[in-house]
Coordinates of C-alpha atoms in Angstrom, one line a residue:
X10 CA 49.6 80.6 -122.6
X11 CA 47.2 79.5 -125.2
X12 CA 44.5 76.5 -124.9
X13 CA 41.3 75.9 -123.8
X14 CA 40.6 75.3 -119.6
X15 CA 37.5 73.4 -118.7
X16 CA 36.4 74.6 -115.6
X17 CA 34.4 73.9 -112.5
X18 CA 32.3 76.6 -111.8
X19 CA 30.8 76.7 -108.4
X20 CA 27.8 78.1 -107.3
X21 CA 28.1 81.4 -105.9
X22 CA 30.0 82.7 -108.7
X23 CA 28.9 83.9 -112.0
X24 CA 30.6 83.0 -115.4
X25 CA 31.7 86.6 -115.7
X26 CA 33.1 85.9 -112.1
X27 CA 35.2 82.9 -113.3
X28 CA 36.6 85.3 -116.2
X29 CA 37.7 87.9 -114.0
X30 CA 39.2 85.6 -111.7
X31 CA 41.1 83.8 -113.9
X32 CA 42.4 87.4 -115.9
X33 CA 44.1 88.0 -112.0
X34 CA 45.5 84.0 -111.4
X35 CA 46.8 84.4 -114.8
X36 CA 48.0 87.9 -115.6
X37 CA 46.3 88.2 -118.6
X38 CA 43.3 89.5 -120.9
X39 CA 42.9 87.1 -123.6
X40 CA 40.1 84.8 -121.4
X41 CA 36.6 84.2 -122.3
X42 CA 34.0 81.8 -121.5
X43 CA 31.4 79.9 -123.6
X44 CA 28.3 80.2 -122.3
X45 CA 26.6 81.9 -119.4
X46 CA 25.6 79.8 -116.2
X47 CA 23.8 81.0 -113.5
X48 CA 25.4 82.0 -109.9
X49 CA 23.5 79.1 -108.7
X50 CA 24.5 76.2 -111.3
X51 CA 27.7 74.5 -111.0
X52 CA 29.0 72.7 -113.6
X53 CA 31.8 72.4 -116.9
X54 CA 32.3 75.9 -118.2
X55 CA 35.0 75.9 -121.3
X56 CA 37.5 78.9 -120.8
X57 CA 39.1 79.9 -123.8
X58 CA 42.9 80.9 -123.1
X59 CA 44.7 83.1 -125.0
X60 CA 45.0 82.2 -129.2
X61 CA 42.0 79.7 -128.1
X62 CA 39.4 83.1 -127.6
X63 CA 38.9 82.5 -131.5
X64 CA 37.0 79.2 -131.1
X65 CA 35.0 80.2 -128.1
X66 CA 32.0 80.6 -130.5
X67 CA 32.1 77.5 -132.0
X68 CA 32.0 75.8 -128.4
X69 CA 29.3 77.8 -127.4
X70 CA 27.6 76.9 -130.3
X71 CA 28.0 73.0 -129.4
X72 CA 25.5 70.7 -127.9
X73 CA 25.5 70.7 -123.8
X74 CA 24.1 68.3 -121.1
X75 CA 22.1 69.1 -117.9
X76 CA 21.8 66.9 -114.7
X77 CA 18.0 69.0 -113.2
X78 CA 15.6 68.3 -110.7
X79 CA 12.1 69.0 -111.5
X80 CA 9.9 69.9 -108.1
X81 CA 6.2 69.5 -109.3
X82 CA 3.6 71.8 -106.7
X83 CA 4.6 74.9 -107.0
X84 CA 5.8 77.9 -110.0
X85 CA 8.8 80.8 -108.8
X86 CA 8.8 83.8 -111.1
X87 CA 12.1 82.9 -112.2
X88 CA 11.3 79.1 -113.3
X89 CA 13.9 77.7 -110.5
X90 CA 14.7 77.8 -106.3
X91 CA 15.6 81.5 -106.2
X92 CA 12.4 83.0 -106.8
X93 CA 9.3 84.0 -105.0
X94 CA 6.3 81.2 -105.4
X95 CA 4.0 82.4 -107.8
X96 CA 1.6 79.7 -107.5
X97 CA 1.2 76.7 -105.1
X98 CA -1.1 73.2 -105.2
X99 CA -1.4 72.5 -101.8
X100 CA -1.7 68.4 -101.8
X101 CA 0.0 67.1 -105.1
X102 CA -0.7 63.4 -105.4
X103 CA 1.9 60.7 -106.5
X104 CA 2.3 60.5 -110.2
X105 CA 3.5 57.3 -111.8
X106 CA 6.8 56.7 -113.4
X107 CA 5.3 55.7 -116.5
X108 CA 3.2 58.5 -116.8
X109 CA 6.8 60.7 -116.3
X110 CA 8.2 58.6 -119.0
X111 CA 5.9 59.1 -121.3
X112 CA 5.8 62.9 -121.0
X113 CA 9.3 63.4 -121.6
X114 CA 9.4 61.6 -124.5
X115 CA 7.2 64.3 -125.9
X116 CA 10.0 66.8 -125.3
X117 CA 12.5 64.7 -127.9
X118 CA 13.5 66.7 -130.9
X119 CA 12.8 70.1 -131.9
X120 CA 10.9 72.6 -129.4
X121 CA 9.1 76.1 -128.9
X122 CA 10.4 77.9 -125.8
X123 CA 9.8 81.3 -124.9
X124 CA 12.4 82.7 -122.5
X125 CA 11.7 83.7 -119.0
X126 CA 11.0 87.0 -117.7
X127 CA 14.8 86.4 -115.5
X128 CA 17.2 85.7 -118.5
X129 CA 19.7 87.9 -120.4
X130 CA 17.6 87.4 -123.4
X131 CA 17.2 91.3 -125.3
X132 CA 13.9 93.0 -126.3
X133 CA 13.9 96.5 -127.5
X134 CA 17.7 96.8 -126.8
X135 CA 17.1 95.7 -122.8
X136 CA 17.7 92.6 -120.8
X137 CA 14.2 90.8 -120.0
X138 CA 15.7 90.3 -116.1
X139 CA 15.7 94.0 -116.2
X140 CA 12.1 94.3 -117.4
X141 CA 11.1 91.9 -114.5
X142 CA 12.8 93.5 -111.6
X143 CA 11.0 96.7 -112.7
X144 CA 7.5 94.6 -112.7
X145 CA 7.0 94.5 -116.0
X146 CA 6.0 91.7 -118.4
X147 CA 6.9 92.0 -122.2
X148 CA 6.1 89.9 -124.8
X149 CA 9.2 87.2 -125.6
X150 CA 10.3 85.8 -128.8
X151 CA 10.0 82.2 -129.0
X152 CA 12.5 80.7 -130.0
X153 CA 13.0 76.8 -131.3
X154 CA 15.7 74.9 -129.7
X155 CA 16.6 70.8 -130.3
X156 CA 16.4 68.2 -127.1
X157 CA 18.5 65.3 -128.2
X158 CA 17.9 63.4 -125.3
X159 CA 16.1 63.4 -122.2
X160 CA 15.8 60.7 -119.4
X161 CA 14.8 60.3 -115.7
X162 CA 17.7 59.5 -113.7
X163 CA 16.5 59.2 -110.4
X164 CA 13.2 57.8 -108.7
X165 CA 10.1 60.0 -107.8
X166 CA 9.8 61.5 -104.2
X167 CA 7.9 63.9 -102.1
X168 CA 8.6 65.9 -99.2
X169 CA 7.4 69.2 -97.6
X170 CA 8.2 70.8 -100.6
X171 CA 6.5 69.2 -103.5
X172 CA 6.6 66.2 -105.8
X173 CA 10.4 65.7 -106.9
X174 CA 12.2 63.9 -109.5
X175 CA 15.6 64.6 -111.6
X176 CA 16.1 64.0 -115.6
X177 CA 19.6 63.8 -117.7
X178 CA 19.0 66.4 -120.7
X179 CA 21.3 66.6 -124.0
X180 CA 20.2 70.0 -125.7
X181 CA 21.2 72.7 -128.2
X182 CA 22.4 75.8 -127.3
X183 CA 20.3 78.4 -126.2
X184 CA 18.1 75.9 -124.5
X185 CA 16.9 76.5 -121.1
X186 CA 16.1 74.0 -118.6
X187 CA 14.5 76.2 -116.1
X188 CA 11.5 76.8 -118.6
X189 CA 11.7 73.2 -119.4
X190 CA 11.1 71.8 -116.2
X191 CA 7.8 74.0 -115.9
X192 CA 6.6 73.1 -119.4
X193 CA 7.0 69.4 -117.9
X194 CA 5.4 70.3 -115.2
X195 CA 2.5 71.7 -116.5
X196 CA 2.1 68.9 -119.5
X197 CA 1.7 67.0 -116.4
X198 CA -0.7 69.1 -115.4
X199 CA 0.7 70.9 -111.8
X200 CA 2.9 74.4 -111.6
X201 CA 6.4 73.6 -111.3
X202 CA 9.7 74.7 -111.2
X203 CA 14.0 73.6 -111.6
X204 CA 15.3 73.2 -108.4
X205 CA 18.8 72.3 -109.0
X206 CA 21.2 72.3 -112.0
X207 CA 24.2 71.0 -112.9
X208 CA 26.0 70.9 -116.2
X209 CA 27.8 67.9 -116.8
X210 CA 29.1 68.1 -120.4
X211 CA 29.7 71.1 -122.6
X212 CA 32.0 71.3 -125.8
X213 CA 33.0 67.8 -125.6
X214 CA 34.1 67.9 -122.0
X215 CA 32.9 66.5 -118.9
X216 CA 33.0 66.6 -115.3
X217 CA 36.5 64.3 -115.5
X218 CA 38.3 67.1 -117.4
X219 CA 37.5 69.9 -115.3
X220 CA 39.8 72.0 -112.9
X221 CA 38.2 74.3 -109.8
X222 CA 39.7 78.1 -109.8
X223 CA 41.6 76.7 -106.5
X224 CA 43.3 73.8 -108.7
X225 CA 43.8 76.5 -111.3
X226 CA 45.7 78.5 -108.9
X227 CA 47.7 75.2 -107.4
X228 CA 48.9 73.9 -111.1
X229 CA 49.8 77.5 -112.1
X230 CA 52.1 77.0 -108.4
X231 CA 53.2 74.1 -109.9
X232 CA 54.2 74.9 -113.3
X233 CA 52.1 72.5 -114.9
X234 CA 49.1 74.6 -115.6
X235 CA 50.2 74.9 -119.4
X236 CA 50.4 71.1 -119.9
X237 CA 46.9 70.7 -118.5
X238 CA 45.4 72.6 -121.1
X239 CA 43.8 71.5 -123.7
X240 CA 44.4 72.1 -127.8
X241 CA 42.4 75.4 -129.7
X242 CA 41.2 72.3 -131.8
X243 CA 39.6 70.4 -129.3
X244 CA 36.9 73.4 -129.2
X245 CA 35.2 72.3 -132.8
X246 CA 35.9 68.5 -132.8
X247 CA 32.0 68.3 -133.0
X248 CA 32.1 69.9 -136.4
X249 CA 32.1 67.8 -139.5
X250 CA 35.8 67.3 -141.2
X251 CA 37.6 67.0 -144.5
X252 CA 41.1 65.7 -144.2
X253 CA 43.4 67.4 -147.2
X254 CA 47.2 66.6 -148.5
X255 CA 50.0 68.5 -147.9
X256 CA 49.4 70.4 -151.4
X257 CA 46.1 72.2 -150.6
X258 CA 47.0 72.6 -146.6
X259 CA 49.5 75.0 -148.0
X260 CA 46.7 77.0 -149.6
X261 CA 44.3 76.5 -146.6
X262 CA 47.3 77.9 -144.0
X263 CA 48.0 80.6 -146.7
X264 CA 43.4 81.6 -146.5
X265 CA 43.1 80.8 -149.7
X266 CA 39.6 80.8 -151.3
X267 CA 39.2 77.2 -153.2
X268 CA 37.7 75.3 -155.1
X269 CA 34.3 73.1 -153.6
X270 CA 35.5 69.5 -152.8
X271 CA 33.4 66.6 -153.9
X272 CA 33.7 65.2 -150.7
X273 CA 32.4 68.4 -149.0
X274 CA 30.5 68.2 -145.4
X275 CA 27.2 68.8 -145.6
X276 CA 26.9 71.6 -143.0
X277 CA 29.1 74.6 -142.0
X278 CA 30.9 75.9 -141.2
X279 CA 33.4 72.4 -141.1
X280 CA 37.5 71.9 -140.2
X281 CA 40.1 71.1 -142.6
X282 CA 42.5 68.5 -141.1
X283 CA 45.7 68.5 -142.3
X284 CA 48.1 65.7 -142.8
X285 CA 49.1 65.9 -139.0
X286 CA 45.6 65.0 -137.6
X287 CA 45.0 68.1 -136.2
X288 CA 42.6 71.1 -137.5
X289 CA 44.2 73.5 -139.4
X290 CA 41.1 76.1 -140.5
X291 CA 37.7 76.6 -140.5
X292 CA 36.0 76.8 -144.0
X293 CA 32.6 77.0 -145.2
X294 CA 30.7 77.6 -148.8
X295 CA 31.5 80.9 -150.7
X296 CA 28.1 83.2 -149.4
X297 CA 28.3 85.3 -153.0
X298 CA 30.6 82.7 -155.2
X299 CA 29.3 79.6 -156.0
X300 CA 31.3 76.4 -156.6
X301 CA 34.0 77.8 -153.8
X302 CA 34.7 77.7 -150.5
X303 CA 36.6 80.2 -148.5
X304 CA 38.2 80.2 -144.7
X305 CA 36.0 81.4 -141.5
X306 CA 39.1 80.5 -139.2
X307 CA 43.1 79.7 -140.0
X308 CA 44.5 78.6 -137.3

């Protein structure tokens, strides 16, 4: 069985969880995910199936959305609803939509984050969630990650809890929305934190194409499991293409290293689409020959 299964993961379970589960519905090894959520996020996680484990990268790699609610009033050490309140304003008052609006806007494009203390993220060879259950604070790396998009999806409210409203977020990988939420928060100028998550596109799919573990288990049942999977391919359509004839897709199925194209994509690694339609390699530019290009992936 070979193809890529977009999942619903439900909270509770970790993506590791998913993997595991899957390895005993199925009866085999060759699984992977393509991108950690946490045990309280649900949302589309890609699972890589057999032959399709060697494109799990490049789907990781690929732009994701976010469905988040930001809860303005009070900060958790670990930026969303599972963690202790670290800080509290006791009365916060109502702030105008437009004033929202207006700071979001100034999240568009390319951003500094630095990681929170509960993430996977490694310093000196050890997890930073490690460092925090200790007690300990270490210095992060920032890092710089790309917010293609972000929008307010629902109106403004307040309860008990705080001053509430949710956003729509199209990022790059390696973005996380927990510390986004607070830097909102405090460019708004109150402690804040995520208080629910859900990822609603990832790799090109969305909620529409995704299957729970229980449907997983039902289809396998079934026999139709295999025909609901979805082509190795389909895991780097968002990479840029270069459609060859039938002479040089003998020499890209054969990993030859080739000449560079004058029609060459601007960025790669990029496919090679052969005269089928579908995506044949991976290729990118010769790192120590210049004028060639060689194969990352035949497929």
């Amino acid at each position: 069985m070979n193809g890529i299964l977009p999942l619903w993961k439900e909270r509770g379970l970790t993506s590791h969880d998913c993997v595991m589960r899957l390895r005993k519905i199925l009866k085999m090894k060759a699984i992977g995910h393509t991108g950690t959520l946490d045990p309280e996020v649900e949302g589309v996680l890609p699972i890589c199936i057999g032959r399709a484990t060697k494109v799990a990268a490049y789907l990781t790699d690929s732009p994701k959305e976010y469905e988040a609610q930001v809860t303005i009033g009070t900060a958790t050490e670990t930026e969303d609803q599972t963690g202790e309140i670290i800080e509290k304003t006791e009365d916060v008052p109502w702030i105008d939509k437009k004033e929202i609006l207006a700071v979001l806007q100034t999240f568009v494009g390319e951003i500094t984050q630095v990681p929170p203390m509960y993430s996977a993220v490694k310093v000196n060879g050890k997890r930073l969630y490690e460092y925090a259950r200790e007690g300990k604070i270490v210095k992060r790396p920032e890092r710089k990650v790309t917010i293609y998009n972000i929008s307010l999806i629902s109106d403004p409210f307040k309860d008990n809890d705080g001053f509430h409203f949710s956003i729509k977020v199209k990022c790059s990988k390696g973005t996380y929305i927990r510390t986004l939420c607070v830097d909102i928060g405090k460019t708004l100028g109150y402690p804040s934190h995520m208080s629910k998550l859900v990822r609603t596109k990832a790799g090109g799919f969305d909620i529409s194409h995704t299957m729970t573990l229980e449907e997983v288990k039902q289809k396998l049942e079934e026999n139709k499991l295999e025909e609901s999977l979805y082509p190795m391919d389909r895991g780097v359509e968002h990479l840029p293409f270069l459609k060859v004839n039938e002479t040089v897709q003998k020499q890209v199925m054969n990993g030859r290293v080739l000449p560079i194209p004058e029609n060459i994509p601007k960025s790669d690694p990029f496919r090679m689409i052969g005269v089928d339609g579908t995506t044949i390699a991976l290729y990118q530019r010769h790192p120590e020959k210049q004028g060639l290009i060689k194969p990352v992936r035949v497929f």
